[in-house]
Coordinates of C-alpha atoms in Angstrom, one line a residue:
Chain A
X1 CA 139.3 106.3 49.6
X2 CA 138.9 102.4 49.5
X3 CA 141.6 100.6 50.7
X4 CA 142.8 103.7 53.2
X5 CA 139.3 102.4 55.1
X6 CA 138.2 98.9 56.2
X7 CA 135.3 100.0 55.8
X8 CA 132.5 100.1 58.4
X9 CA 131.8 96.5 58.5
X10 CA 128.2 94.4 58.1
X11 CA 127.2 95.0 61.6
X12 CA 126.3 98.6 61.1
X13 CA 124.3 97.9 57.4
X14 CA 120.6 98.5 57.6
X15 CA 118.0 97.8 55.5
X16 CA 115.7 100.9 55.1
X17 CA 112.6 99.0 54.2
X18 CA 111.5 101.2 51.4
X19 CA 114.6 99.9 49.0
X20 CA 112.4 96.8 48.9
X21 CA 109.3 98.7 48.9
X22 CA 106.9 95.3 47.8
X23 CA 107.8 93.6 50.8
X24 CA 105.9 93.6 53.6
X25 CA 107.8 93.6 57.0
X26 CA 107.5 89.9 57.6
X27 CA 109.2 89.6 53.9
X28 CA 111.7 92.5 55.2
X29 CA 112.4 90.8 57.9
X30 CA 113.2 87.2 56.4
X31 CA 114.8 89.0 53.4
X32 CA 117.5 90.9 55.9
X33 CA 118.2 87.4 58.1
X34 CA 118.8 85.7 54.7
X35 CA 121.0 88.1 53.1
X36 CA 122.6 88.6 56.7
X37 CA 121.7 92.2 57.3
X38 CA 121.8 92.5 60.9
X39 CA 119.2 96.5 61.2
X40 CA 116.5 97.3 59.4
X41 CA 114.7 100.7 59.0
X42 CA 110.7 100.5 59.4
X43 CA 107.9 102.5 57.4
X44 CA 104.8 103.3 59.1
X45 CA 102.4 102.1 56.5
X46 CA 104.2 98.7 56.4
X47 CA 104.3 98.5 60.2
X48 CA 100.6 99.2 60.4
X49 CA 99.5 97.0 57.3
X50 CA 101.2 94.2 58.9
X51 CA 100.2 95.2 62.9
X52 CA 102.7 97.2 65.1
X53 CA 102.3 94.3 67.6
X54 CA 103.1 91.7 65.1
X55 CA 106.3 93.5 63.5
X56 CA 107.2 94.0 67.0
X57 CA 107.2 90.2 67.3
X58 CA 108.8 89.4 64.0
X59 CA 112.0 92.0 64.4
X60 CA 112.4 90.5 67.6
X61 CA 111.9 87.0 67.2
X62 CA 114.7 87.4 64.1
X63 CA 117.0 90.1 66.6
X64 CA 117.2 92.3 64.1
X65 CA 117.8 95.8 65.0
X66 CA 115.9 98.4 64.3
X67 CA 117.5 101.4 63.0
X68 CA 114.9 103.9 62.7
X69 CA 111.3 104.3 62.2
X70 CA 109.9 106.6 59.1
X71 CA 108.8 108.7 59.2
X72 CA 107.7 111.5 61.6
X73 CA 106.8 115.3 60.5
X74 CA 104.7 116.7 58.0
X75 CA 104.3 119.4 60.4
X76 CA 103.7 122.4 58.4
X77 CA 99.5 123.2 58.2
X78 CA 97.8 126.2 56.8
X79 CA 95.9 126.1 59.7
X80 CA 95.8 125.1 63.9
X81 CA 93.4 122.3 62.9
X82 CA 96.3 121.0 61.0
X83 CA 99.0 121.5 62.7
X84 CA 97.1 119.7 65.5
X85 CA 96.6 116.6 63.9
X86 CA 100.3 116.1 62.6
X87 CA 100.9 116.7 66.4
X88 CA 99.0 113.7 67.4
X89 CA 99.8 111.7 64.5
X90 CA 103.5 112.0 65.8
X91 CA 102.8 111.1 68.8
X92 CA 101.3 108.4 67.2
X93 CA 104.8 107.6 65.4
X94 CA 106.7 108.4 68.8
X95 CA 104.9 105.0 70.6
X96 CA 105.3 103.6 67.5
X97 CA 108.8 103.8 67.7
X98 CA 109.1 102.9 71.3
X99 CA 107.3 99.9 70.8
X100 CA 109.1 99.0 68.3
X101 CA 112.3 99.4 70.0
X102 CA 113.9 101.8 68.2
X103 CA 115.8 104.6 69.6
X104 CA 114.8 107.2 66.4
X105 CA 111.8 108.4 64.5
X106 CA 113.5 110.5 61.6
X107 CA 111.2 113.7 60.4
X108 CA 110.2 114.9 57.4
X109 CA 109.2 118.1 58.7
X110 CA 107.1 119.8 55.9
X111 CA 106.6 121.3 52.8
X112 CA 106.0 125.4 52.2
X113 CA 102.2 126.4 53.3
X114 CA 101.1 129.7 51.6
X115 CA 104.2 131.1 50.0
X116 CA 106.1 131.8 53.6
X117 CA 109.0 130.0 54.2
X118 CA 109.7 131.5 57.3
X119 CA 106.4 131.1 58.5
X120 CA 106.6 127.2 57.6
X121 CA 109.7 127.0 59.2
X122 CA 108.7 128.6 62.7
X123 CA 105.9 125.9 62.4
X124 CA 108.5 122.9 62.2
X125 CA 110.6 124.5 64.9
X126 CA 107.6 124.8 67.4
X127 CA 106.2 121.5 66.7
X128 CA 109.3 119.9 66.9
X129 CA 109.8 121.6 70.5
X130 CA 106.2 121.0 71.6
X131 CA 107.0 117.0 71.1
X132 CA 110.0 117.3 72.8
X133 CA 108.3 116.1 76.4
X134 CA 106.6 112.9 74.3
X135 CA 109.7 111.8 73.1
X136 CA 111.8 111.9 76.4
X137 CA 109.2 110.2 78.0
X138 CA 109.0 107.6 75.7
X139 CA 112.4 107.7 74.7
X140 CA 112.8 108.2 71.2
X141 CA 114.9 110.8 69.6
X142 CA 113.8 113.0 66.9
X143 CA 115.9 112.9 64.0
X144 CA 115.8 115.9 61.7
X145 CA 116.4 114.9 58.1
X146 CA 117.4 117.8 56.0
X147 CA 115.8 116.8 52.3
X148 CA 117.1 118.3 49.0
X149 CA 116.1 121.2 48.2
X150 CA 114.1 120.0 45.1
X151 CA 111.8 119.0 47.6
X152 CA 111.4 122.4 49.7
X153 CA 107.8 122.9 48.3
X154 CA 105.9 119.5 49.2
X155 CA 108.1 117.9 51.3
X156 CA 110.7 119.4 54.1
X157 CA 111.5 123.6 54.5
X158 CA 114.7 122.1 55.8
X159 CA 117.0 121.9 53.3
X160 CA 120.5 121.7 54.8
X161 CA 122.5 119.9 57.1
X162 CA 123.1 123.5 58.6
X163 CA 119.9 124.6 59.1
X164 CA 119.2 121.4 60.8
X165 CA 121.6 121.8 63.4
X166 CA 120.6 125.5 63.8
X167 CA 117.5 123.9 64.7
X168 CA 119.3 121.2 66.6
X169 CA 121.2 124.3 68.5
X170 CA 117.8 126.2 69.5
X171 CA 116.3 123.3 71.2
X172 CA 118.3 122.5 73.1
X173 CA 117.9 118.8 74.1
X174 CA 119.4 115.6 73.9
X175 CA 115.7 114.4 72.6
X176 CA 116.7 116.3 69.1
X177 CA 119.3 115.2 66.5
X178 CA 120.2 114.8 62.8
X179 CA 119.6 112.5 60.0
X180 CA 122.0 113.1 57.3
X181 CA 120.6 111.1 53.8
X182 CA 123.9 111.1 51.4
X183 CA 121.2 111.9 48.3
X184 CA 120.0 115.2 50.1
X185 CA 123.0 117.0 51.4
X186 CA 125.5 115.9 48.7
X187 CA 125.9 119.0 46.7
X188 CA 126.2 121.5 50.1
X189 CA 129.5 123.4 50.0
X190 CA 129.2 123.5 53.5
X191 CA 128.7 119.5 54.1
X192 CA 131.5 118.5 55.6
X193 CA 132.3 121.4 58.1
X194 CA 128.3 121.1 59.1
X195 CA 128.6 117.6 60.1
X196 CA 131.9 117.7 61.9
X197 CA 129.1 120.6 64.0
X198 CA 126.8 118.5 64.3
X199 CA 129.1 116.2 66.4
X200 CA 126.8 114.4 69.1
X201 CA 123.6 114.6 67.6
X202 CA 123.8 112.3 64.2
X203 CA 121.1 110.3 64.9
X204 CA 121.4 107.9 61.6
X205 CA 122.8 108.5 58.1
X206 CA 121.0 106.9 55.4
X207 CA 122.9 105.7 51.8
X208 CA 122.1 105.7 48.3
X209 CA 123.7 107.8 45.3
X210 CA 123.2 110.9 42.9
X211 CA 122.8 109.3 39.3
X212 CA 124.4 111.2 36.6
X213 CA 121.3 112.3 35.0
X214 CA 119.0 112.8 37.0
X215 CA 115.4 114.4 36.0
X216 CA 113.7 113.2 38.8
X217 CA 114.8 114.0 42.0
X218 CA 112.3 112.0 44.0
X219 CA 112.5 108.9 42.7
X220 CA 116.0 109.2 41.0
X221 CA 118.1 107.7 43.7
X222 CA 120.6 105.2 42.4
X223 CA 121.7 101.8 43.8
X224 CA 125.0 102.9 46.1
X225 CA 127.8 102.9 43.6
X226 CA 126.3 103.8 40.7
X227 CA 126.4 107.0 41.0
X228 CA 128.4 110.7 41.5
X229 CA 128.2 110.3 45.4
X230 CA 132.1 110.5 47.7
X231 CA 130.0 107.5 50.0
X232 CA 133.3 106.9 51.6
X233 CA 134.2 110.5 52.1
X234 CA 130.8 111.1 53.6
X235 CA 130.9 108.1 55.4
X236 CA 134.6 109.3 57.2
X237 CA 133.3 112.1 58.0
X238 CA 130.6 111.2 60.2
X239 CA 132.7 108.3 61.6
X240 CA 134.9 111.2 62.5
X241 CA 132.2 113.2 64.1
X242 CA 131.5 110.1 66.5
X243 CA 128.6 108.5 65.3
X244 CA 129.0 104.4 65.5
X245 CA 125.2 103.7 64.7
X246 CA 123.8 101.7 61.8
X247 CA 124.0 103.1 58.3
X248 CA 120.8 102.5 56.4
X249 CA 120.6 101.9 52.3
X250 CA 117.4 104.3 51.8
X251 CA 116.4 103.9 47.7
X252 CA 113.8 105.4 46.1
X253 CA 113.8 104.0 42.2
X254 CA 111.1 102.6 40.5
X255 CA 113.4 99.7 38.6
X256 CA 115.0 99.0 41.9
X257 CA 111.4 98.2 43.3
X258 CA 110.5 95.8 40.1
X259 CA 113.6 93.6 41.0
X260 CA 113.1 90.8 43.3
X261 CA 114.3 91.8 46.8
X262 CA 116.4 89.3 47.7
X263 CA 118.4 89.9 44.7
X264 CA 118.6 94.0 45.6
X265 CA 119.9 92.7 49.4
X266 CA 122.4 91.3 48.3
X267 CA 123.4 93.6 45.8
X268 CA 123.6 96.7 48.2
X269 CA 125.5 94.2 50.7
X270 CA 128.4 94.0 48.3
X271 CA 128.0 97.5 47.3
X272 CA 127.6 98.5 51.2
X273 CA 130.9 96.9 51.8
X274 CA 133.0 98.5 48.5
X275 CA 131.8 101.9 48.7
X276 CA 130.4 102.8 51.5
Chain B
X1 CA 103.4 142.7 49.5
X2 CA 101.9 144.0 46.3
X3 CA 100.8 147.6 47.0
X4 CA 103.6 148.5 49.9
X5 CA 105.7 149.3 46.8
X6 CA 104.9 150.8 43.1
X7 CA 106.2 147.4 41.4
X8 CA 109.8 148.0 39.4
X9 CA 108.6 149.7 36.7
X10 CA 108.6 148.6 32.9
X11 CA 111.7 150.3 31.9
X12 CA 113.8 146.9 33.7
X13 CA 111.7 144.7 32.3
X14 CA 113.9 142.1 29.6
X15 CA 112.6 139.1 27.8
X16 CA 115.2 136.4 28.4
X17 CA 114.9 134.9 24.8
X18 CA 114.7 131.4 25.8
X19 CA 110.9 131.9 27.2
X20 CA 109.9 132.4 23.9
X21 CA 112.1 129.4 22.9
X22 CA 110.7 128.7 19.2
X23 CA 111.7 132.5 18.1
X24 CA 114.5 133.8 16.3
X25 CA 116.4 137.0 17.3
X26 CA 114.7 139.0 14.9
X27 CA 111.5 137.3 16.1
X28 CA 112.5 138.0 19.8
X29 CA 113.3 141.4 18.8
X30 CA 110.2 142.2 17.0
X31 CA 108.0 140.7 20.0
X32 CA 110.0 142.9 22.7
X33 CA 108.8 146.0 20.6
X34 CA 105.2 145.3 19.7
X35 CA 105.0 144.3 23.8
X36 CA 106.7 147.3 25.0
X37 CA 109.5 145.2 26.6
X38 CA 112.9 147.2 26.7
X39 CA 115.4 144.9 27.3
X40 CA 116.3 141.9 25.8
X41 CA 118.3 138.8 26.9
X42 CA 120.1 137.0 24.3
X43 CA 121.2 133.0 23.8
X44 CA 124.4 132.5 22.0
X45 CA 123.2 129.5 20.0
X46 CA 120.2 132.0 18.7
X47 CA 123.0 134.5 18.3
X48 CA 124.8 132.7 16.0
X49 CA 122.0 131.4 14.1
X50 CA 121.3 134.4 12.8
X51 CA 124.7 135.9 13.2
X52 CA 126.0 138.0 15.3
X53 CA 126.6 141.3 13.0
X54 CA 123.0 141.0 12.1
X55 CA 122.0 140.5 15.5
X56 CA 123.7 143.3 16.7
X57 CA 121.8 145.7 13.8
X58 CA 118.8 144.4 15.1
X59 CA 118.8 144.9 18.8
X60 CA 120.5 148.3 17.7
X61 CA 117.7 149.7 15.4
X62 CA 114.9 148.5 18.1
X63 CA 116.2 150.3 20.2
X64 CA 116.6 147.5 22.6
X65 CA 118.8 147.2 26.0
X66 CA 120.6 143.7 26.3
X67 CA 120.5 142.8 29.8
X68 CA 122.6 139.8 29.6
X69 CA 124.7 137.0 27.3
X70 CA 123.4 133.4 27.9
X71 CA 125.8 131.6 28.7
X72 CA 129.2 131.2 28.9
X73 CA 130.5 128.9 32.0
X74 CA 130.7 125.2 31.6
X75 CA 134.5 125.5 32.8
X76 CA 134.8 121.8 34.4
X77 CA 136.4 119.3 32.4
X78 CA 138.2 116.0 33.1
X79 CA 141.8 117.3 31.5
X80 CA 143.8 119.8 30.4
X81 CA 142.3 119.8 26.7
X82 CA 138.9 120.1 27.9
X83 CA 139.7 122.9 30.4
X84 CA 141.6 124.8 27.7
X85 CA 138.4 124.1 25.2
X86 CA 136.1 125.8 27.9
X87 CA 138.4 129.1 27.9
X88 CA 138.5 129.4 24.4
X89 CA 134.9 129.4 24.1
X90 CA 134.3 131.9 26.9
X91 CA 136.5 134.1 25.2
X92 CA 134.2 134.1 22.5
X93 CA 131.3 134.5 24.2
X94 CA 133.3 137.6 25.7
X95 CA 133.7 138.9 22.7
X96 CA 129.8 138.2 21.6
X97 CA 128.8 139.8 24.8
X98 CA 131.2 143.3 23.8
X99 CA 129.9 143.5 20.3
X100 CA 126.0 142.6 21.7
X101 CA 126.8 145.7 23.8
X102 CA 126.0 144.1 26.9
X103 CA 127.5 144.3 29.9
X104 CA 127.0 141.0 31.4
X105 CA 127.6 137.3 29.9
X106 CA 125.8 134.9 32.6
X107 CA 128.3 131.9 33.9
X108 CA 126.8 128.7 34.4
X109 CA 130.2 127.0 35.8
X110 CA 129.8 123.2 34.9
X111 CA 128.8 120.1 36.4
X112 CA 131.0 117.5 38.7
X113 CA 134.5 116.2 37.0
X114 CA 134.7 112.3 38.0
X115 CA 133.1 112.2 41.5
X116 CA 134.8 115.1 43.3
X117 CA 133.7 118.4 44.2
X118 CA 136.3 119.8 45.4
X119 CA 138.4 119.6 42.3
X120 CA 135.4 120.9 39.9
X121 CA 134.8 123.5 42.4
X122 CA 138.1 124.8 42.1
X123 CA 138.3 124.4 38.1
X124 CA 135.6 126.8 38.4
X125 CA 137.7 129.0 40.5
X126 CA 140.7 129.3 38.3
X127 CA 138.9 129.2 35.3
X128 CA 136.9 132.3 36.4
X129 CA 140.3 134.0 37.3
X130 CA 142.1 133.5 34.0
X131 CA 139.5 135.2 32.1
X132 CA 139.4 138.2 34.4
X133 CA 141.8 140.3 32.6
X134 CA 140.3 139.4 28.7
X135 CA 136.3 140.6 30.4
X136 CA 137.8 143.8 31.5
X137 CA 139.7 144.6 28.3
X138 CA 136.6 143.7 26.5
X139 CA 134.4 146.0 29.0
X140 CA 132.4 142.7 29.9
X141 CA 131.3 141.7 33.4
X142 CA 131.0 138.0 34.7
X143 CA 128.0 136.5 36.5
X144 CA 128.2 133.6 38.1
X145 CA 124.9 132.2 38.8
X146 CA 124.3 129.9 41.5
X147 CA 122.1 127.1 40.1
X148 CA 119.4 124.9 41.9
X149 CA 121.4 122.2 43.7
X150 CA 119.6 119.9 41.8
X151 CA 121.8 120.3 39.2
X152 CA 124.9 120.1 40.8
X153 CA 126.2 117.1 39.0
X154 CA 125.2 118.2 35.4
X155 CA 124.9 121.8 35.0
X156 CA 126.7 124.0 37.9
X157 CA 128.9 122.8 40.9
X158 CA 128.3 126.6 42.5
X159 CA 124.7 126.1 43.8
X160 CA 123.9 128.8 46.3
X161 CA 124.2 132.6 46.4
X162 CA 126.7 132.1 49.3
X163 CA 129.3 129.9 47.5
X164 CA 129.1 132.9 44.5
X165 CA 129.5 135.5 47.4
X166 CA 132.2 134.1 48.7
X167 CA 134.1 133.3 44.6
X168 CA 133.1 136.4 44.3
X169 CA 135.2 137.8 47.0
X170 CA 138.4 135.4 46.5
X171 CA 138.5 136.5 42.7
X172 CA 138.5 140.6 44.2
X173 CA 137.7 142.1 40.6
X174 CA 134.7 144.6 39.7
X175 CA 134.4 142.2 36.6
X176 CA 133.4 139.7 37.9
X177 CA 129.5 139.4 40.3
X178 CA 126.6 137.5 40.6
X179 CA 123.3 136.6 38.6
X180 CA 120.3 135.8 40.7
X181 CA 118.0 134.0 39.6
X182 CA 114.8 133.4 41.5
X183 CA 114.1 129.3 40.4
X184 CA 117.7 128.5 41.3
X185 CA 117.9 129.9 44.9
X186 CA 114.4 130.7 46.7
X187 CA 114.9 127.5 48.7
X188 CA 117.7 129.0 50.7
X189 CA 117.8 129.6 54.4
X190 CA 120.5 132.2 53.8
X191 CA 119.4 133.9 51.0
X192 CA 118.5 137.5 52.2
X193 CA 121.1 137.7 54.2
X194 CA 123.3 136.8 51.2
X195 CA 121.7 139.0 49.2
X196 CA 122.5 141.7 51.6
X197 CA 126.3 140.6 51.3
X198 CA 126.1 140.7 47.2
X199 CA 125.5 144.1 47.1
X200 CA 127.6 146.3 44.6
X201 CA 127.9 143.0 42.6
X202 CA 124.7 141.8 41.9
X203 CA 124.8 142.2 38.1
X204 CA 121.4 140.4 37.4
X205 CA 118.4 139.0 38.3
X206 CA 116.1 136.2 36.8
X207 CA 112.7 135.9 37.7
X208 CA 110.7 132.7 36.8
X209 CA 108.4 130.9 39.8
X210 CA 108.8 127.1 41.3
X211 CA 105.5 125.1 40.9
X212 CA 103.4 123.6 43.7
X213 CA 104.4 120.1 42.2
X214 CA 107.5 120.1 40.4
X215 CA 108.7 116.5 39.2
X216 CA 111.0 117.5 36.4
X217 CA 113.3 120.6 37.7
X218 CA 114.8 121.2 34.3
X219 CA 111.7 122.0 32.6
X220 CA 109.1 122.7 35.2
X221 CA 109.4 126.5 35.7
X222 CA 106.6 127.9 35.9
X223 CA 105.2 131.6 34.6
X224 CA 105.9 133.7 37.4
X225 CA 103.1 134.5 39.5
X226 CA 102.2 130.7 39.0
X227 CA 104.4 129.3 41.9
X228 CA 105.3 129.8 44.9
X229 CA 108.1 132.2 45.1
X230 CA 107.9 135.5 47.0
X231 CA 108.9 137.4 43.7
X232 CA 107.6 140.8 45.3
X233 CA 109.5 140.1 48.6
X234 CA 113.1 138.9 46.8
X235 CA 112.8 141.8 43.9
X236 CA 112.6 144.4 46.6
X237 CA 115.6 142.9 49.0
X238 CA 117.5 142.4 45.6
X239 CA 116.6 146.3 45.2
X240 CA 117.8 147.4 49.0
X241 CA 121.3 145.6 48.0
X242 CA 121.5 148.3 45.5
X243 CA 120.5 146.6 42.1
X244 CA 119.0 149.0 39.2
X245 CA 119.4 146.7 36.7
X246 CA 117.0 145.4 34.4
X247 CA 115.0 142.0 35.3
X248 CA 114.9 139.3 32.7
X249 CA 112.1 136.5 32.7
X250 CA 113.8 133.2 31.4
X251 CA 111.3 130.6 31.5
X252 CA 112.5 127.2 30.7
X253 CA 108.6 125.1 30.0
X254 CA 108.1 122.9 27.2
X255 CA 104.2 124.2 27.7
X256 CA 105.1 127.8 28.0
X257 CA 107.5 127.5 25.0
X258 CA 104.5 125.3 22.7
X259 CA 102.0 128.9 22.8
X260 CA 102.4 131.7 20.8
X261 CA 105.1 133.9 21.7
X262 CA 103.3 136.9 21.7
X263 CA 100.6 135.8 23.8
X264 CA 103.2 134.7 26.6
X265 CA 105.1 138.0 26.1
X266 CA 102.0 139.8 27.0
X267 CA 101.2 137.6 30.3
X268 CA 104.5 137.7 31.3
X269 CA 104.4 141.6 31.3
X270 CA 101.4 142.1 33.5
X271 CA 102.4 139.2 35.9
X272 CA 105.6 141.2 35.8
X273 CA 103.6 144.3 36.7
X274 CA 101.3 142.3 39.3
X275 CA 103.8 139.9 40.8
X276 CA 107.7 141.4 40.7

């Protein structure tokens, strides 16, 4: 409950760059010194439309952290072709990360191939295992991000925070971890006991809220706040399962996007430090 | 697979009324016969639109099975008026589901009260409890049915087959068990085994299929056979816990619902045949 809390204080707030999806990273990267945002999360495309060398430059130049990269994954192929080339194009992300100086690339494993479920999620486990050697060398840490299971089809066969960390469990290595996104695990009866488990291995949580009517799931997600989402609650939790590492406002939404960025930094800022 | 196993047969076969949306009960009764579908399932606002001592004479002189009530539930409320609101109208729908002949009303349970789980989670509970003793007088069973967790804040705070399972096993009464209902729960990691733990109260099952690209969960099921559930593989694990019972096709698409309702009741009968 506010008030109980002081709250996790400005040093751990991220930008995940998508919430200001128009900007490029230099614009990202002035936006968050400006509003006094101390992380930011990096997209791919952004990083490579601007140059990984040159974002390198620009986060460090302005000392921002960097909390993450998005995204790895995308693992699941109907065939070996396919699953090879979202192998290399993770290793790909993997240096990208590195370079970057970020300690995780959070996944988006994969949607369903075929009808098989289990077969798409054998796929995701053995990928994720086969990188496992890239990642230690370059030191980067794969972050598994469960995604609501309105997405299961076209976007990630992992669905809950549980079957993350059974995932988590089976390989074994300090490589592998968890993302937990508030707007994807929000509903799970078993939420809170599943991220006491997975105690040691949060690897970033990511904010933004559940609106109350919601008829599109991927890009419904509300300004943190303003919508049906315990963000405090949540945020206890994980504080309570040991993780101290930067807490990123991840936001989806169209109308969000149209504002002008600066004015959305500063609105999640003051929402970051109410709710959250 | 199709051809390990003869398909369920015809004679469970039920039109859930709201595929063919635009029809009346007497419609919906008239279509069931000239498609050869035995078994109907019924809306209460169609119900009482045509009213429910003619409804009964209808489904009666067809000839018709009614699989199912739709719906009672909606049990969360902010206070004590709106809780007591919710019991009163179940009761009703108890006594619809008696005089229907029916031995099931279907329980969707109600969206989030304020921003807390928990307490909605547990309105449900009691709620479910306190009408106990009135289904069993009135010879009606209750199904909760798990909904897609993307309706967890609008529509149904119980949102997998394991959270039903487990209400199911706190509430300890032979009236009350679980609907399944293919949209709402393919997604899940733990759904065999959880269908496995429902048997001896499984007291229906839905079939309807998840689309490839599905923007607008309320409205985007698709025909089954059009999607990408295993619909062969779940009907036959639902069969293996035990279930006998007929299985209703409830198909909520604006599309589906815009075509003539006899040409939909005769695709959804050889899909039925091909694909369940």
């Amino acid at each position: 409950m506010p008030g109980q809390d002081a709250g996790p204080g400005l040093a751990r707030l991220s930008l995940n760059q998508i919430t200001a999806e128009r900007w490029s990273v230099r614009e990202a990267v002035a936006g968050c010194l400006q509003a006094g945002i101390p992380n930011i999360g990096l997209w791919r495309h952004k990083v490579e439309e601007t140059g990984l060398r040159e974002s390198v430059r620009l986060v460090r130049e302005a000392g921002l952290g960097v909390s993450s990269l998005c995204r790895g994954g995308m693992f699941t192929a109907e065939d070996a072709a396919g699953r090879r080339a979202a192998l290399n194009d993770n290793r790909r992300a993997i240096d990208q990360a590195a370079e970057l100086g970020t300690e995780v690339l959070a996944l988006v494993c994969g949607g369903l191939v075929d009808r098989d479920l289990d077969r798409a999620r054998a796929q995701v486990a053995e990928s994720i295992a086969a990188l496992l050697p890239y990642a230690q060398e370059r030191g980067v840490r794969l972050g598994i991000e469960p995604l609501h299971p309105a997405f299961a089809a076209d976007r990630s066969v992992i669905v809950t925070l549980g079957q993350a960390n059974d995932l988590v469990a089976r390989l074994a290595s300090p490589w592998a971890g968890v993302v937990i996104d508030a707007y994807h695990v929000w509903w799970d009866p078993d939420l809170y006991s599943q991220i006491a488990r997975a105690a040691g291995h949060i690897l970033g949580f990511h904010v933004n809220d559940w609106p109350r009517r919601n008829p599109e799931p991927l890009m419904g997600r509300a300004m943190i706040g303003e919508g049906l989402i315990e963000l405090r609650r949540l945020r206890c939790a994980i504080d309570a399962a040991g993780y101290r590492g930067p807490i990123e406002v991840e936001i989806f939404n169209q109308a969000i996007w149209d504002r002008p960025g600066q004015e959305v930094l500063g609105l999640l800022r003051e929402r970051y430090l109410e709710t959250v």
